[in-house]
């Protein structure tokens, strides 16, 4: 009976209606229940066994499926739901971080590309404007009063640089003379000790040369102080103002370039696309105009303060130079020393461990 039932179960078809429900079997009720239970629970080959032989046969005919290799076949709705849902584990965090890094890198690259594009457009416009001005085909904005002050500053700086060169040469030559006087005084002193018949004569000359050497060192200190102050005025104060002037001139060129570009667009057609370009050109023009006016104001202020500083510094330094030179060549040692005190010129004491200013020249 059991063999007959298994034979029928192995060959029979299970009808399924349109709703996916199993049809009614006309065979043995126990077989129907067993088959329905298998269909509903979804058999797992790892948890069931395959029967060899007849249905309900001996245990020796059962083959454990744990010995069969292969993936388990089971319908699991939760697994499908997990596959549909976005990942939220550590791997997902790494993926999101990677995407974020890529977006930042892409943003930086786009920003750099835009910067290079703007630089190229600006360079083209400024180069075009520069050649137009050079060949007389373009107009330029000119502030006559400011241009005259700038030209005067450049001429003044050139002349002050010439003063620096001459004063530095004077220090070099005078330093050689002082060193010669020092050597000559030492020689006179030595001869006064070795020549009794000319001891007084050599002694007078030795004292004179040593006095001249001492006064010469004082004069060198005054001239070096003069050179240092003028050098600061020329190569720092004036140079800073000239750097601002350079930025101002670049801003003026950019302003005229965008002004000319706007004027050319204004003379062209007035369709929708052209009006958009004109509006953008108007915006760029206003930006460069504001920059130009701001730098023009900075230059005007710096030129004013520079002139005041120049007068103050040079008044003091020229007075020092004059008084020191006059006192030295007049042989007035007291006046020379008073001049150094008046202008706060300090000389290094002899025998100092640090090299003297003579050695630094």
Tab-separated table of C-alpha atoms in Angstrom:
chain	number	residue	atom	x	y	z
A	1	UNK	CA	0.000	0.000	0.000
A	2	UNK	CA	2.800	2.362	0.874
A	3	UNK	CA	4.626	1.583	-2.371
A	4	UNK	CA	1.501	2.335	-4.309
A	5	UNK	CA	1.045	5.664	-2.582
A	6	UNK	CA	4.693	6.725	-3.211
A	7	UNK	CA	4.412	5.761	-6.835
A	8	UNK	CA	1.411	7.978	-7.219
A	9	UNK	CA	2.990	10.833	-5.244
A	10	UNK	CA	6.102	10.781	-7.390
A	11	UNK	CA	4.179	11.157	-10.639
A	12	UNK	CA	1.146	13.201	-9.741
A	13	UNK	CA	0.815	16.918	-10.574
A	14	UNK	CA	-0.259	19.515	-8.029
A	15	UNK	CA	-2.697	21.910	-9.715
A	16	UNK	CA	-2.325	25.604	-8.819
A	17	UNK	CA	-5.106	28.085	-9.386
A	18	UNK	CA	-4.768	31.720	-10.483
A	19	UNK	CA	-4.254	32.883	-6.901
A	20	UNK	CA	-1.342	30.567	-6.295
A	21	UNK	CA	-3.329	28.225	-4.021
A	22	UNK	CA	-2.943	24.508	-4.409
A	23	UNK	CA	-5.869	22.628	-5.877
A	24	UNK	CA	-7.811	19.859	-4.073
A	25	UNK	CA	-6.248	16.430	-4.345
A	26	UNK	CA	-8.422	13.432	-4.886
A	27	UNK	CA	-5.991	10.931	-3.403
A	28	UNK	CA	-5.271	9.769	0.105
A	29	UNK	CA	-5.782	12.520	2.756
A	30	UNK	CA	-2.585	11.751	4.627
A	31	UNK	CA	-0.529	12.131	1.440
A	32	UNK	CA	-2.317	15.402	0.648
A	33	UNK	CA	-1.497	16.818	4.077
A	34	UNK	CA	2.162	15.816	3.805
A	35	UNK	CA	2.565	17.391	0.381
A	36	UNK	CA	0.848	20.621	1.445
A	37	UNK	CA	3.102	20.865	4.502
A	38	UNK	CA	6.181	20.483	2.274
A	39	UNK	CA	4.978	23.191	-0.133
A	40	UNK	CA	4.137	25.697	2.635
A	41	UNK	CA	7.246	25.305	4.793
A	42	UNK	CA	9.653	25.466	1.853
A	43	UNK	CA	11.987	22.484	2.280
A	44	UNK	CA	15.627	23.068	3.142
A	45	UNK	CA	17.963	20.397	1.841
A	46	UNK	CA	20.330	20.953	4.755
A	47	UNK	CA	17.637	20.243	7.329
A	48	UNK	CA	15.702	17.400	5.592
A	49	UNK	CA	16.660	14.012	4.261
A	50	UNK	CA	16.193	12.242	0.970
A	51	UNK	CA	14.411	8.922	1.168
A	52	UNK	CA	15.865	6.084	-0.894
A	53	UNK	CA	13.356	3.361	-1.574
A	54	UNK	CA	9.708	3.363	-0.547
A	55	UNK	CA	7.834	5.877	1.570
A	56	UNK	CA	8.082	4.952	5.254
A	57	UNK	CA	10.964	2.498	4.580
A	58	UNK	CA	13.608	1.504	7.100
A	59	UNK	CA	16.084	3.957	8.569
A	60	UNK	CA	18.906	2.463	6.575
A	61	UNK	CA	17.318	3.809	3.460
A	62	UNK	CA	17.630	7.473	4.660
A	63	UNK	CA	20.593	9.448	3.298
A	64	UNK	CA	21.503	12.529	5.425
A	65	UNK	CA	21.746	15.584	3.186
A	66	UNK	CA	24.519	17.141	5.280
A	67	UNK	CA	26.900	15.066	3.181
A	68	UNK	CA	25.639	16.721	-0.033
A	69	UNK	CA	27.585	19.850	-1.005
A	70	UNK	CA	25.780	22.778	-2.529
A	71	UNK	CA	23.854	25.903	-1.565
A	72	UNK	CA	20.651	25.623	0.356
A	73	UNK	CA	17.530	26.480	-1.626
A	74	UNK	CA	15.073	28.422	0.505
A	75	UNK	CA	12.766	31.335	-0.135
A	76	UNK	CA	13.545	33.953	2.542
A	77	UNK	CA	11.634	37.275	2.254
A	78	UNK	CA	13.826	38.942	4.885
A	79	UNK	CA	16.929	38.296	2.743
A	80	UNK	CA	15.289	39.957	-0.255
A	81	UNK	CA	14.262	42.916	1.907
A	82	UNK	CA	17.832	43.339	3.097
A	83	UNK	CA	19.070	43.364	-0.481
A	84	UNK	CA	16.558	46.033	-1.447
A	85	UNK	CA	17.368	48.252	1.562
A	86	UNK	CA	20.456	50.547	1.387
A	87	UNK	CA	23.539	49.352	3.222
A	88	UNK	CA	24.137	50.918	6.614
A	89	UNK	CA	27.158	49.072	7.974
A	90	UNK	CA	30.885	50.028	8.162
A	91	UNK	CA	31.255	49.266	4.469
A	92	UNK	CA	28.528	51.765	3.702
A	93	UNK	CA	30.286	54.442	5.793
A	94	UNK	CA	33.517	53.882	3.886
A	95	UNK	CA	31.648	54.116	0.598
A	96	UNK	CA	29.972	57.367	1.650
A	97	UNK	CA	33.309	58.788	2.844
A	98	UNK	CA	34.863	57.841	-0.486
A	99	UNK	CA	32.040	59.571	-2.353
A	100	UNK	CA	32.401	62.646	-0.140
A	101	UNK	CA	36.161	62.803	-0.830
A	102	UNK	CA	35.545	62.478	-4.555
A	103	UNK	CA	32.991	65.295	-4.438
A	104	UNK	CA	35.437	67.564	-2.545
A	105	UNK	CA	38.223	66.786	-5.015
A	106	UNK	CA	35.892	67.433	-7.924
A	107	UNK	CA	34.850	70.744	-6.371
A	108	UNK	CA	38.475	71.824	-5.887
A	109	UNK	CA	39.293	70.902	-9.482
A	110	UNK	CA	36.322	72.885	-10.789
A	111	UNK	CA	37.307	75.857	-8.648
A	112	UNK	CA	40.880	75.772	-9.960
A	113	UNK	CA	39.623	75.477	-13.514
A	114	UNK	CA	37.394	78.514	-13.039
A	115	UNK	CA	40.306	80.440	-11.521
A	116	UNK	CA	42.559	79.616	-14.472
A	117	UNK	CA	39.770	80.560	-16.881
A	118	UNK	CA	39.249	83.939	-15.202
A	119	UNK	CA	42.998	84.562	-15.124
A	120	UNK	CA	43.263	83.794	-18.840
A	121	UNK	CA	40.399	86.116	-19.745
A	122	UNK	CA	41.788	88.897	-17.553
A	123	UNK	CA	45.292	88.497	-18.999
A	124	UNK	CA	43.950	88.599	-22.547
A	125	UNK	CA	41.951	91.771	-21.901
A	126	UNK	CA	44.848	93.537	-20.144
A	127	UNK	CA	47.332	92.559	-22.862
A	128	UNK	CA	44.951	93.827	-25.528
A	129	UNK	CA	44.508	97.108	-23.657
A	130	UNK	CA	48.257	97.514	-23.139
A	131	UNK	CA	49.022	97.107	-26.848
A	132	UNK	CA	46.145	99.407	-27.766
A	133	UNK	CA	47.600	102.125	-25.542
A	134	UNK	CA	51.118	101.568	-26.837
A	135	UNK	CA	50.059	101.898	-30.473
A	136	UNK	CA	47.733	104.821	-29.798
A	137	UNK	CA	44.497	103.015	-30.596
A	138	UNK	CA	43.125	102.816	-27.051
A	139	UNK	CA	42.305	105.380	-24.384
A	140	UNK	CA	43.615	105.307	-20.831
A	141	UNK	CA	42.464	106.864	-17.588
A	142	UNK	CA	44.907	109.545	-16.405
A	143	UNK	CA	45.056	111.416	-13.100
A	144	UNK	CA	47.455	114.218	-14.001
A	145	UNK	CA	48.129	115.365	-10.449
A	146	UNK	CA	48.733	111.863	-9.144
A	147	UNK	CA	50.893	110.918	-12.142
A	148	UNK	CA	53.085	113.975	-11.503
A	149	UNK	CA	53.560	112.985	-7.853
A	150	UNK	CA	54.459	109.440	-8.827
A	151	UNK	CA	57.000	110.645	-11.376
A	152	UNK	CA	58.514	112.985	-8.784
A	153	UNK	CA	58.823	110.118	-6.311
A	154	UNK	CA	60.638	107.932	-8.830
A	155	UNK	CA	63.036	110.778	-9.650
A	156	UNK	CA	63.634	111.467	-5.940
A	157	UNK	CA	64.300	107.809	-5.239
A	158	UNK	CA	66.847	107.664	-8.057
A	159	UNK	CA	68.707	110.694	-6.671
A	160	UNK	CA	68.644	109.355	-3.130
A	161	UNK	CA	70.068	106.065	-4.375
A	162	UNK	CA	72.918	108.088	-5.896
A	163	UNK	CA	73.498	109.738	-2.479
A	164	UNK	CA	73.677	106.278	-0.928
A	165	UNK	CA	76.256	105.107	-3.460
A	166	UNK	CA	78.440	108.193	-2.943
A	167	UNK	CA	78.158	108.103	0.864
A	168	UNK	CA	79.024	104.399	0.893
A	169	UNK	CA	82.063	105.115	-1.304
A	170	UNK	CA	83.048	107.925	1.083
A	171	UNK	CA	82.914	105.505	4.013
A	172	UNK	CA	85.089	103.014	2.145
A	173	UNK	CA	87.724	105.616	1.201
A	174	UNK	CA	87.695	107.321	4.582
A	175	UNK	CA	87.970	103.990	6.342
A	176	UNK	CA	91.129	103.252	4.353
A	177	UNK	CA	92.540	106.641	5.377
A	178	UNK	CA	91.767	106.007	9.062
A	179	UNK	CA	93.446	102.608	8.905
A	180	UNK	CA	96.475	104.237	7.268
A	181	UNK	CA	96.589	106.892	9.995
A	182	UNK	CA	96.392	104.155	12.617
A	183	UNK	CA	99.331	102.314	11.064
A	184	UNK	CA	101.299	105.544	10.638
A	185	UNK	CA	100.748	106.483	14.291
A	186	UNK	CA	101.961	103.058	15.447
A	187	UNK	CA	105.083	103.423	13.301
A	188	UNK	CA	105.844	106.901	14.709
A	189	UNK	CA	105.452	105.551	18.224
A	190	UNK	CA	107.869	102.710	17.546
A	191	UNK	CA	110.445	105.042	15.994
A	192	UNK	CA	110.185	107.507	18.864
A	193	UNK	CA	111.314	104.743	21.186
A	194	UNK	CA	114.146	103.608	18.947
A	195	UNK	CA	115.425	107.049	17.871
A	196	UNK	CA	116.385	109.082	20.975
A	197	UNK	CA	117.589	112.013	18.889
A	198	UNK	CA	114.122	112.308	17.191
A	199	UNK	CA	112.001	111.081	20.033
A	200	UNK	CA	110.031	114.305	20.482
A	201	UNK	CA	109.369	114.802	16.780
A	202	UNK	CA	108.175	111.227	16.284
A	203	UNK	CA	106.113	111.495	19.456
A	204	UNK	CA	104.282	114.651	18.300
A	205	UNK	CA	103.382	113.066	14.987
A	206	UNK	CA	102.296	109.833	16.658
A	207	UNK	CA	99.910	111.709	18.943
A	208	UNK	CA	98.536	113.733	16.025
A	209	UNK	CA	97.833	110.627	13.923
A	210	UNK	CA	96.189	108.852	16.848
A	211	UNK	CA	93.957	111.873	17.451
A	212	UNK	CA	93.033	112.044	13.775
A	213	UNK	CA	92.320	108.317	13.816
A	214	UNK	CA	90.027	108.696	16.818
A	215	UNK	CA	88.170	111.617	15.245
A	216	UNK	CA	88.011	109.691	11.969
A	217	UNK	CA	86.285	106.782	13.695
A	218	UNK	CA	83.765	109.225	15.153
A	219	UNK	CA	83.151	110.699	11.705
A	220	UNK	CA	82.785	107.224	10.194
A	221	UNK	CA	80.184	106.439	12.850
A	222	UNK	CA	78.216	109.559	11.951
A	223	UNK	CA	78.386	108.872	8.201
A	224	UNK	CA	77.393	105.221	8.713
A	225	UNK	CA	74.373	106.334	10.738
A	226	UNK	CA	73.464	108.735	7.930
A	227	UNK	CA	73.755	105.978	5.308
A	228	UNK	CA	71.676	103.537	7.382
A	229	UNK	CA	68.849	106.034	7.843
A	230	UNK	CA	68.770	107.042	4.168
A	231	UNK	CA	68.879	103.393	3.132
A	232	UNK	CA	65.815	102.659	5.287
A	233	UNK	CA	64.008	105.622	3.753
A	234	UNK	CA	64.853	104.636	0.179
A	235	UNK	CA	64.710	100.842	0.187
A	236	UNK	CA	61.865	100.344	2.648
A	237	UNK	CA	59.610	103.391	2.934
A	238	UNK	CA	59.857	104.556	-0.688
A	239	UNK	CA	59.883	100.998	-1.995
A	240	UNK	CA	56.694	100.180	-0.092
A	241	UNK	CA	54.975	103.197	-1.633
A	242	UNK	CA	56.226	102.252	-5.092
A	243	UNK	CA	54.847	98.723	-4.619
A	244	UNK	CA	51.432	100.207	-3.866
A	245	UNK	CA	51.828	102.373	-6.970
A	246	UNK	CA	52.573	99.249	-9.004
A	247	UNK	CA	49.343	97.634	-7.793
A	248	UNK	CA	47.519	100.868	-8.606
A	249	UNK	CA	48.897	100.919	-12.162
A	250	UNK	CA	47.873	97.285	-12.693
A	251	UNK	CA	44.387	98.098	-11.404
A	252	UNK	CA	44.229	101.089	-13.761
A	253	UNK	CA	45.127	98.859	-16.723
A	254	UNK	CA	42.476	96.291	-15.743
A	255	UNK	CA	39.891	99.038	-15.253
A	256	UNK	CA	40.562	100.500	-18.702
A	257	UNK	CA	40.516	97.028	-20.265
A	258	UNK	CA	37.062	96.206	-18.876
A	259	UNK	CA	35.853	99.732	-19.627
A	260	UNK	CA	36.871	99.365	-23.274
A	261	UNK	CA	35.261	95.923	-23.392
A	262	UNK	CA	31.992	97.342	-22.059
A	263	UNK	CA	32.074	100.223	-24.549
A	264	UNK	CA	32.552	97.804	-27.452
A	265	UNK	CA	29.624	95.648	-26.315
A	266	UNK	CA	27.404	98.719	-25.889
A	267	UNK	CA	27.951	99.608	-29.568
A	268	UNK	CA	26.901	96.136	-30.744
A	269	UNK	CA	23.469	94.481	-31.156
A	270	UNK	CA	20.958	94.528	-28.312
A	271	UNK	CA	19.377	91.079	-28.515
A	272	UNK	CA	18.687	88.958	-25.415
A	273	UNK	CA	22.052	87.188	-25.437
A	274	UNK	CA	23.921	90.446	-25.992
A	275	UNK	CA	22.068	92.109	-23.105
A	276	UNK	CA	23.140	89.285	-20.795
A	277	UNK	CA	26.781	89.731	-21.856
A	278	UNK	CA	26.499	93.510	-21.395
A	279	UNK	CA	25.111	93.034	-17.906
A	280	UNK	CA	27.985	90.734	-16.987
A	281	UNK	CA	30.501	93.183	-18.473
A	282	UNK	CA	28.889	95.998	-16.470
A	283	UNK	CA	29.321	93.937	-13.297
A	284	UNK	CA	33.012	93.238	-14.026
A	285	UNK	CA	33.556	96.882	-14.914
A	286	UNK	CA	32.122	98.046	-11.590
A	287	UNK	CA	34.326	95.612	-9.643
A	288	UNK	CA	37.522	96.848	-11.321
A	289	UNK	CA	36.432	100.458	-11.017
A	290	UNK	CA	36.020	100.080	-7.250
A	291	UNK	CA	39.430	98.409	-7.033
A	292	UNK	CA	41.048	101.180	-9.071
A	293	UNK	CA	39.543	103.951	-6.964
A	294	UNK	CA	40.514	102.221	-3.725
A	295	UNK	CA	44.132	101.833	-4.796
A	296	UNK	CA	44.247	105.398	-6.092
A	297	UNK	CA	43.163	106.575	-2.658
A	298	UNK	CA	45.830	104.374	-1.009
A	299	UNK	CA	48.538	105.810	-3.251
A	300	UNK	CA	47.471	109.384	-2.505
A	301	UNK	CA	47.596	108.780	1.247
A	302	UNK	CA	50.956	106.994	1.108
A	303	UNK	CA	52.518	109.718	-1.003
A	304	UNK	CA	51.407	112.306	1.529
A	305	UNK	CA	52.832	110.419	4.508
A	306	UNK	CA	56.004	109.592	2.590
A	307	UNK	CA	56.650	113.236	1.864
A	308	UNK	CA	56.213	114.151	5.526
A	309	UNK	CA	58.474	111.310	6.652
A	310	UNK	CA	61.105	112.145	4.047
A	311	UNK	CA	61.336	115.780	5.170
A	312	UNK	CA	61.570	114.786	8.822
A	313	UNK	CA	64.230	112.103	8.306
A	314	UNK	CA	66.378	114.045	5.860
A	315	UNK	CA	66.279	117.215	7.958
A	316	UNK	CA	67.834	115.311	10.842
A	317	UNK	CA	70.308	113.292	8.775
A	318	UNK	CA	71.571	116.221	6.682
A	319	UNK	CA	72.151	118.249	9.842
A	320	UNK	CA	74.107	115.357	11.342
A	321	UNK	CA	76.184	114.941	8.203
A	322	UNK	CA	76.997	118.650	8.005
A	323	UNK	CA	77.921	119.100	11.683
A	324	UNK	CA	80.084	115.958	11.776
A	325	UNK	CA	82.016	116.820	8.611
A	326	UNK	CA	82.521	120.456	9.700
A	327	UNK	CA	83.730	119.521	13.188
A	328	UNK	CA	86.137	116.875	11.896
A	329	UNK	CA	87.862	119.000	9.272
A	330	UNK	CA	87.925	121.982	11.630
A	331	UNK	CA	89.744	119.821	14.124
A	332	UNK	CA	87.084	120.485	16.742
A	333	UNK	CA	87.008	117.235	18.631
A	334	UNK	CA	84.599	118.524	21.282
A	335	UNK	CA	82.039	119.631	18.695
A	336	UNK	CA	82.343	116.305	16.894
A	337	UNK	CA	81.664	114.355	20.080
A	338	UNK	CA	78.764	116.683	20.911
A	339	UNK	CA	77.273	116.034	17.493
A	340	UNK	CA	77.321	112.274	18.081
A	341	UNK	CA	75.595	112.743	21.436
A	342	UNK	CA	73.004	115.116	19.967
A	343	UNK	CA	71.933	112.641	17.280
A	344	UNK	CA	72.269	109.574	19.527
A	345	UNK	CA	75.047	107.983	17.474
A	346	UNK	CA	76.730	105.300	19.561
A	347	UNK	CA	80.143	103.896	18.747
A	348	UNK	CA	81.245	100.470	19.871
A	349	UNK	CA	83.922	100.641	22.565
A	350	UNK	CA	87.420	99.572	21.529
A	351	UNK	CA	88.306	95.995	22.343
A	352	UNK	CA	84.745	94.813	22.028
A	353	UNK	CA	84.339	91.104	21.338
A	354	UNK	CA	81.917	91.848	18.534
A	355	UNK	CA	83.395	93.076	15.262
A	356	UNK	CA	83.411	96.843	14.943
A	357	UNK	CA	81.374	98.624	12.320
A	358	UNK	CA	84.639	99.151	10.425
A	359	UNK	CA	85.022	95.404	10.052
A	360	UNK	CA	81.408	95.010	8.956
A	361	UNK	CA	81.869	97.379	6.011
